[in-house]
Amino acid sequence: MSNKKVNIPVALAFVGLMFFSLGFALGINSFLIPVLKGGLEISSSTSYLLIAATFVPFLIFGYPASILISRIGYKGTMAVSYALFAFAFGGYILSAHANSLVLFLVASSVSGTANTVLQAAVNPYITILGPIESAARRTSIMGICNKLAWPVAPLFLAFVINKAVSETQLPDLDKPFWIIIVVFVLLGIISLLAPLPEVKAVGEDETESQDCPYAASKTSIWQFPHLLLGCLALFVYVGVETISLSTLVDYANDCGFDNANNYAWIPSIGMVVGYVCGIVFIPKYLKQSTALVICSWVAIVGSVLVPCVPANIGIWCIGLLALGCSLMWPAVWPLAMTDLGRFTKAGGGLLTTAMAGGAVVPYLFGLMKDSMGMQNAYWICLPCFLIILLFGTRWYKIRKRV
């Protein structure tokens, strides 16, 4: 990191608030999926299009978001994202009144665009805010903020509406979303006023390219194979993480469990346990790559258990999936962004596009649920975690052999 006089604790506090808002915005889908399924009388695969609509913008706007960062800086980009979020949540209100799935998908796409822009800013920012060797530790702290927000969203919606998810009607969405709009507008103002410096990675300035010899001879972002393979790993990771975090309420509701909203905490607990381990053990006791391998095996075991055990036990095994996912994001980002030099912002944008996996994998999960049942649909996670294991054992090392 080529930065001086950065108050890292203060920066972490403000960026942590932004990570919380990202998790909250994505966690809204956990509540909306069963509500739309019942209110619009649609299939599971169709209801999971809501998640697909949220993540498709990552593919479209991920790289352009990095250009926006270059033009107006990290803070300006953060403020733009919150304006988009407010507009999207207003779209949810209109969609509910129109009783229209198409409008819900449009609003979800705008929310996904906002998420893309904010993710493109905060993830590279937290990676280069300090030494690259401890980036997974900082990202783990941010992960706790992010994942605790996922279950807060459905619980907040249920609390304000004062109804169980199975009893919620589309017109009930008005009040909570107006509250959310106000909060996100305030967050946009906070992001502009926050004492966040414009940080740069080592070698990111053209005049400092000699500080990063691996990147000095490169002319394109496509010449970094470890980054491209990192994008593949991140693509499947975001898909399976979204499944582990967003399907619990639907799982519990589908199985007829009482108080389905309460099960939303299971994966978040698994994620937080993993993040705490990352904070404690990385980099002093564990390298980022070692943590990624361990988590991959934990998730692989969970992928096999969920469809193979009784439903009342399987729902708790999803927490094992989440535990495995916990340190994947904190490890993949720094491993993929190492030695990018002046291509750091572009690399962050490219990795952000890989988050489109959250559109593809959950939709395939919905199709499998319709044809094979809820538990068997979790088999889709197994090949995804095997790909991540390959990145953690072999693929990230490619740059060392080039």
XYZ file of C-alpha atoms in Angstrom:
402
model
C 0.000 0.000 0.000
C 1.460 3.337 -1.050
C -0.349 5.463 1.513
C 0.660 7.572 4.519
C -1.132 8.748 7.649
C -4.149 6.511 7.157
C -6.205 6.084 10.325
C -7.035 2.444 9.688
C -9.397 1.879 12.686
C -11.528 4.884 11.696
C -11.545 3.807 8.056
C -12.522 0.273 9.074
C -15.461 1.625 11.100
C -16.934 3.577 8.191
C -16.290 0.876 5.603
C -17.728 -1.705 8.032
C -20.983 0.280 8.046
C -21.004 0.066 4.258
C -20.415 -3.682 4.308
C -23.343 -3.996 6.734
C -25.580 -2.101 4.319
C -24.494 -4.392 1.464
C -25.458 -7.471 3.470
C -28.766 -5.903 4.469
C -29.661 -5.092 0.849
C -28.916 -8.650 -0.262
C -30.653 -10.160 2.777
C -33.922 -8.560 1.691
C -34.173 -11.298 -0.953
C -34.457 -13.936 1.787
C -37.774 -12.402 2.813
C -39.051 -11.463 -0.637
C -38.573 -14.892 -2.276
C -41.257 -16.742 -0.247
C -43.490 -13.629 -0.225
C -43.406 -13.379 -4.026
C -43.844 -17.116 -4.394
C -47.060 -16.989 -2.378
C -48.335 -13.567 -3.412
C -47.791 -14.025 -7.152
C -48.337 -17.809 -7.172
C -45.107 -18.602 -8.994
C -42.684 -21.554 -8.953
C -39.495 -21.755 -6.915
C -37.275 -21.294 -9.963
C -39.252 -18.211 -10.978
C -39.055 -16.726 -7.471
C -35.277 -17.258 -7.466
C -35.085 -15.009 -10.528
C -35.184 -12.222 -7.937
C -31.685 -13.213 -6.847
C -30.593 -13.590 -10.470
C -31.820 -10.070 -11.216
C -29.794 -8.792 -8.248
C -26.552 -10.352 -9.458
C -26.711 -9.970 -13.265
C -25.664 -6.276 -12.951
C -22.329 -7.427 -11.494
C -21.489 -8.870 -14.909
C -22.583 -5.733 -16.751
C -21.457 -2.936 -14.452
C -18.546 -4.450 -12.498
C -15.814 -3.231 -14.826
C -17.459 0.149 -15.618
C -17.667 0.711 -11.858
C -13.856 0.626 -11.704
C -13.776 3.387 -14.323
C -16.187 5.414 -12.196
C -13.840 5.005 -9.232
C -10.945 6.314 -11.350
C -13.022 9.363 -12.320
C -14.688 10.415 -9.039
C -12.764 8.432 -6.400
C -13.865 5.834 -3.860
C -16.025 8.160 -1.731
C -17.896 9.634 -4.678
C -18.596 6.146 -6.004
C -19.930 5.047 -2.623
C -22.352 7.988 -2.564
C -23.601 7.176 -6.082
C -24.335 3.601 -4.999
C -26.546 4.714 -2.118
C -28.558 6.973 -4.423
C -29.159 3.940 -6.656
C -30.177 1.852 -3.646
C -32.800 4.426 -2.606
C -34.212 4.451 -6.136
C -34.347 0.631 -6.193
C -36.196 0.345 -2.888
C -38.747 2.839 -4.164
C -39.155 0.480 -7.105
C -40.028 -2.363 -4.732
C -42.896 -0.267 -3.347
C -44.242 0.421 -6.849
C -43.859 -3.253 -7.767
C -45.877 -4.358 -4.752
C -48.730 -1.986 -5.634
C -48.672 -3.142 -9.263
C -48.530 -6.806 -8.199
C -45.944 -7.259 -10.964
C -43.091 -9.765 -11.050
C -41.479 -7.884 -13.944
C -41.321 -4.656 -11.929
C -39.888 -6.557 -8.954
C -37.145 -7.907 -11.210
C -36.416 -4.425 -12.572
C -36.200 -2.995 -9.050
C -33.993 -5.888 -8.018
C -31.715 -5.183 -10.992
C -31.338 -1.554 -9.921
C -30.542 -2.738 -6.394
C -27.990 -5.109 -7.906
C -26.440 -2.240 -9.864
C -26.117 -0.245 -6.644
C -24.583 -3.273 -4.960
C -22.147 -3.678 -7.858
C -20.978 -0.080 -7.633
C -20.525 -0.214 -3.871
C -18.810 -3.625 -3.955
C -16.406 -2.387 -6.633
C -15.407 0.414 -4.285
C -15.261 -1.176 -0.825
C -13.624 -4.515 -1.661
C -10.471 -3.179 -3.370
C -10.419 -0.363 -0.813
C -10.274 -2.709 2.180
C -7.755 -4.961 0.380
C -5.213 -2.175 -0.195
C -5.936 -0.220 3.001
C -3.070 -2.060 4.719
C -0.439 -4.749 3.995
C -1.625 -7.315 1.421
C -0.510 -10.168 3.734
C -3.147 -9.195 6.307
C -5.885 -8.305 3.808
C -7.843 -11.458 4.694
C -7.886 -10.344 8.318
C -9.339 -6.933 7.452
C -11.813 -8.517 5.070
C -12.862 -10.956 7.797
C -13.773 -8.010 10.011
C -15.805 -6.575 7.146
C -17.342 -9.991 6.567
C -18.735 -10.055 10.095
C -20.417 -6.703 9.447
C -21.754 -7.964 6.131
C -23.044 -11.379 7.131
C -24.680 -10.269 10.363
C -26.787 -7.951 8.211
C -28.220 -10.747 6.019
C -30.561 -12.150 8.717
C -31.261 -8.667 10.072
C -33.055 -7.759 6.824
C -35.809 -10.437 6.954
C -36.166 -9.998 10.720
C -36.510 -6.220 10.294
C -39.123 -6.627 7.563
C -41.086 -9.147 9.623
C -40.864 -6.893 12.706
C -42.126 -3.767 10.936
C -44.838 -5.658 9.037
C -45.692 -7.571 12.235
C -46.568 -10.745 10.343
C -44.948 -14.098 9.669
C -43.459 -14.483 6.204
C -46.196 -16.988 5.262
C -48.868 -14.383 6.097
C -47.224 -11.348 4.470
C -48.981 -9.767 1.493
C -47.342 -7.554 -1.111
C -49.027 -4.310 0.071
C -47.440 -4.899 3.502
C -44.037 -3.971 2.057
C -44.727 -0.214 1.945
C -43.793 0.849 5.477
C -40.485 -1.050 5.900
C -39.185 0.022 2.497
C -39.903 3.705 3.143
C -37.845 3.397 6.327
C -35.045 1.670 4.412
C -35.030 4.421 1.757
C -34.506 7.122 4.380
C -31.683 5.175 6.031
C -29.841 4.575 2.759
C -30.083 8.235 1.759
C -28.456 9.092 5.091
C -25.740 6.512 4.422
C -24.990 8.223 1.113
C -24.462 11.512 2.908
C -22.289 9.802 5.527
C -20.094 8.249 2.818
C -19.360 11.697 1.376
C -18.467 13.150 4.780
C -16.514 10.141 6.072
C -12.742 10.646 6.674
C -11.727 8.048 4.101
C -8.482 8.753 2.192
C -8.108 7.872 -1.490
C -5.753 4.896 -1.141
C -3.589 3.292 -3.832
C -1.925 -0.098 -4.139
C 1.824 -0.506 -4.510
C 2.730 0.177 -8.113
C -0.684 1.604 -8.965
C 0.857 4.930 -9.968
C 2.544 4.767 -13.358
C 5.686 6.258 -11.791
C 5.823 3.430 -9.230
C 5.518 0.491 -11.635
C 9.027 -0.635 -10.736
C 7.696 -1.472 -7.241
C 5.716 -4.344 -8.795
C 7.990 -6.152 -11.293
C 5.385 -8.780 -12.208
C 2.943 -6.116 -13.430
C 5.549 -3.800 -14.963
C 5.743 -5.759 -18.230
C 1.971 -6.259 -18.586
C -0.119 -4.253 -21.032
C -3.593 -5.652 -20.259
C -5.591 -6.908 -17.297
C -6.161 -10.127 -19.287
C -2.468 -11.032 -18.940
C -2.837 -11.995 -15.272
C -3.869 -15.692 -15.248
C -4.105 -15.881 -11.447
C -6.610 -13.002 -11.570
C -8.734 -14.662 -14.260
C -8.818 -17.952 -12.361
C -9.624 -15.952 -9.234
C -12.629 -14.572 -11.110
C -13.817 -18.127 -11.809
C -13.379 -19.084 -8.157
C -15.227 -15.949 -7.058
C -18.003 -16.607 -9.608
C -18.897 -19.985 -8.141
C -18.197 -18.816 -4.588
C -20.714 -15.972 -4.700
C -23.266 -18.427 -6.087
C -22.914 -20.968 -3.292
C -22.571 -18.307 -0.601
C -25.829 -16.772 -1.788
C -27.479 -20.176 -1.598
C -26.230 -20.753 1.944
C -27.385 -17.317 3.112
C -30.607 -16.830 1.145
C -32.353 -20.212 1.166
C -32.850 -20.875 4.881
C -36.218 -19.121 5.197
C -37.435 -20.842 2.029
C -36.080 -24.181 3.304
C -37.836 -23.832 6.663
C -41.042 -22.582 5.042
C -40.979 -25.403 2.486
C -40.534 -28.000 5.233
C -43.316 -26.472 7.350
C -41.058 -25.487 10.262
C -42.517 -22.962 12.718
C -41.140 -19.395 12.751
C -39.264 -19.784 9.463
C -37.665 -16.312 9.810
C -35.689 -17.423 12.861
C -33.671 -19.938 10.837
C -32.059 -17.107 8.865
C -29.457 -16.821 11.640
C -27.975 -20.306 11.092
C -25.608 -19.458 8.191
C -24.693 -16.089 9.668
C -23.492 -17.781 12.849
C -21.327 -20.120 10.755
C -19.922 -17.213 8.768
C -19.139 -15.145 11.857
C -17.362 -18.072 13.559
C -15.185 -18.430 10.462
C -14.485 -14.706 10.288
C -13.436 -14.611 13.938
C -11.000 -17.430 13.203
C -9.655 -15.406 10.281
C -9.111 -12.359 12.482
C -7.303 -14.433 15.116
C -5.206 -16.735 12.918
C -4.442 -14.735 9.716
C -1.633 -13.976 8.968
C 0.170 -14.899 12.221
C -0.731 -18.604 12.285
C -2.343 -19.248 8.902
C -1.553 -18.057 5.404
C -4.516 -16.836 3.358
C -4.115 -19.735 0.936
C -4.090 -22.311 3.762
C -7.267 -20.846 5.227
C -8.895 -21.109 1.789
C -8.010 -24.810 1.498
C -9.315 -25.632 4.992
C -12.578 -23.804 4.348
C -12.990 -25.540 0.997
C -12.874 -28.951 2.645
C -15.321 -27.883 5.364
C -17.757 -26.694 2.699
C -17.322 -29.875 0.651
C -18.288 -31.957 3.689
C -21.314 -29.708 4.261
C -22.341 -30.045 0.597
C -22.555 -33.812 1.014
C -24.303 -33.755 4.398
C -27.162 -31.359 3.607
C -28.877 -33.586 1.013
C -28.016 -36.851 2.797
C -29.431 -36.285 6.294
C -33.043 -35.736 7.510
C -34.487 -32.281 6.758
C -34.526 -31.155 10.402
C -30.791 -31.896 10.618
C -29.957 -30.770 7.086
C -31.044 -27.209 7.793
C -28.368 -26.991 10.505
C -25.758 -28.471 8.146
C -26.256 -25.432 5.926
C -24.446 -23.629 8.719
C -21.463 -25.849 7.873
C -21.657 -24.619 4.269
C -21.617 -21.061 5.559
C -18.690 -21.791 7.887
C -16.729 -23.049 4.887
C -17.680 -19.975 2.860
C -16.545 -17.591 5.584
C -12.853 -17.190 4.687
C -13.193 -17.846 0.963
C -14.033 -14.274 0.045
C -11.332 -12.793 2.345
C -8.758 -15.168 0.837
C -9.702 -15.135 -2.855
C -9.684 -11.336 -3.182
C -6.110 -10.699 -1.960
C -4.729 -13.838 -3.661
C -6.269 -12.764 -6.975
C -5.272 -9.087 -6.625
C -1.657 -9.658 -5.608
C 0.948 -8.116 -7.941
C -1.543 -6.241 -10.151
C 0.276 -2.931 -9.699
C -1.224 -0.186 -11.849
C -4.000 -2.597 -12.893
C -5.361 -2.821 -9.331
C -8.573 -0.819 -9.923
C -9.248 -2.696 -13.155
C -8.604 -5.995 -11.367
C -11.055 -5.053 -8.645
C -13.653 -4.231 -11.289
C -13.078 -7.547 -13.061
C -13.437 -9.480 -9.810
C -16.650 -7.581 -9.145
C -18.090 -8.819 -12.463
C -17.448 -12.364 -11.240
C -20.080 -11.791 -8.582
C -22.600 -12.468 -11.350
C -22.270 -16.050 -10.144
C -24.894 -15.029 -7.619
C -27.343 -14.830 -10.538
C -26.512 -18.129 -12.211
C -25.936 -20.650 -9.414
C -29.016 -19.798 -7.263
C -31.249 -19.909 -10.357
C -29.915 -23.381 -11.159
C -30.586 -24.223 -7.506
C -34.219 -23.147 -7.983
C -34.549 -25.353 -11.076
C -33.101 -28.306 -9.171
C -35.482 -27.653 -6.276
C -38.476 -27.805 -8.611
C -37.308 -31.101 -10.136
C -35.448 -32.843 -7.286
C -36.702 -31.297 -4.055
C -35.234 -28.759 -1.653
C -32.493 -30.857 -0.072
C -31.227 -32.480 -3.265
C -30.857 -29.052 -4.849
C -27.868 -28.456 -2.551
C -25.810 -30.936 -4.599
C -25.069 -28.010 -6.919
C -22.689 -26.675 -4.254
C -20.249 -29.602 -4.471
C -18.602 -28.885 -7.873
C -18.438 -25.196 -6.998
C -16.442 -25.844 -3.844
C -14.127 -28.201 -5.727
C -13.267 -25.344 -8.117
C -12.480 -23.086 -5.163
C -10.267 -25.814 -3.699
C -8.285 -25.912 -6.960
C -7.735 -22.157 -6.819
C -6.521 -22.401 -3.226
C -4.097 -25.259 -3.933
C -2.801 -24.544 -7.449
C -4.239 -21.726 -9.508
C -3.283 -18.706 -7.407
C 0.384 -19.796 -7.643
C 0.509 -19.457 -11.434
C 1.934 -15.926 -11.266
C 4.978 -17.328 -9.417
C 5.800 -19.556 -12.381
C 5.368 -16.948 -15.104
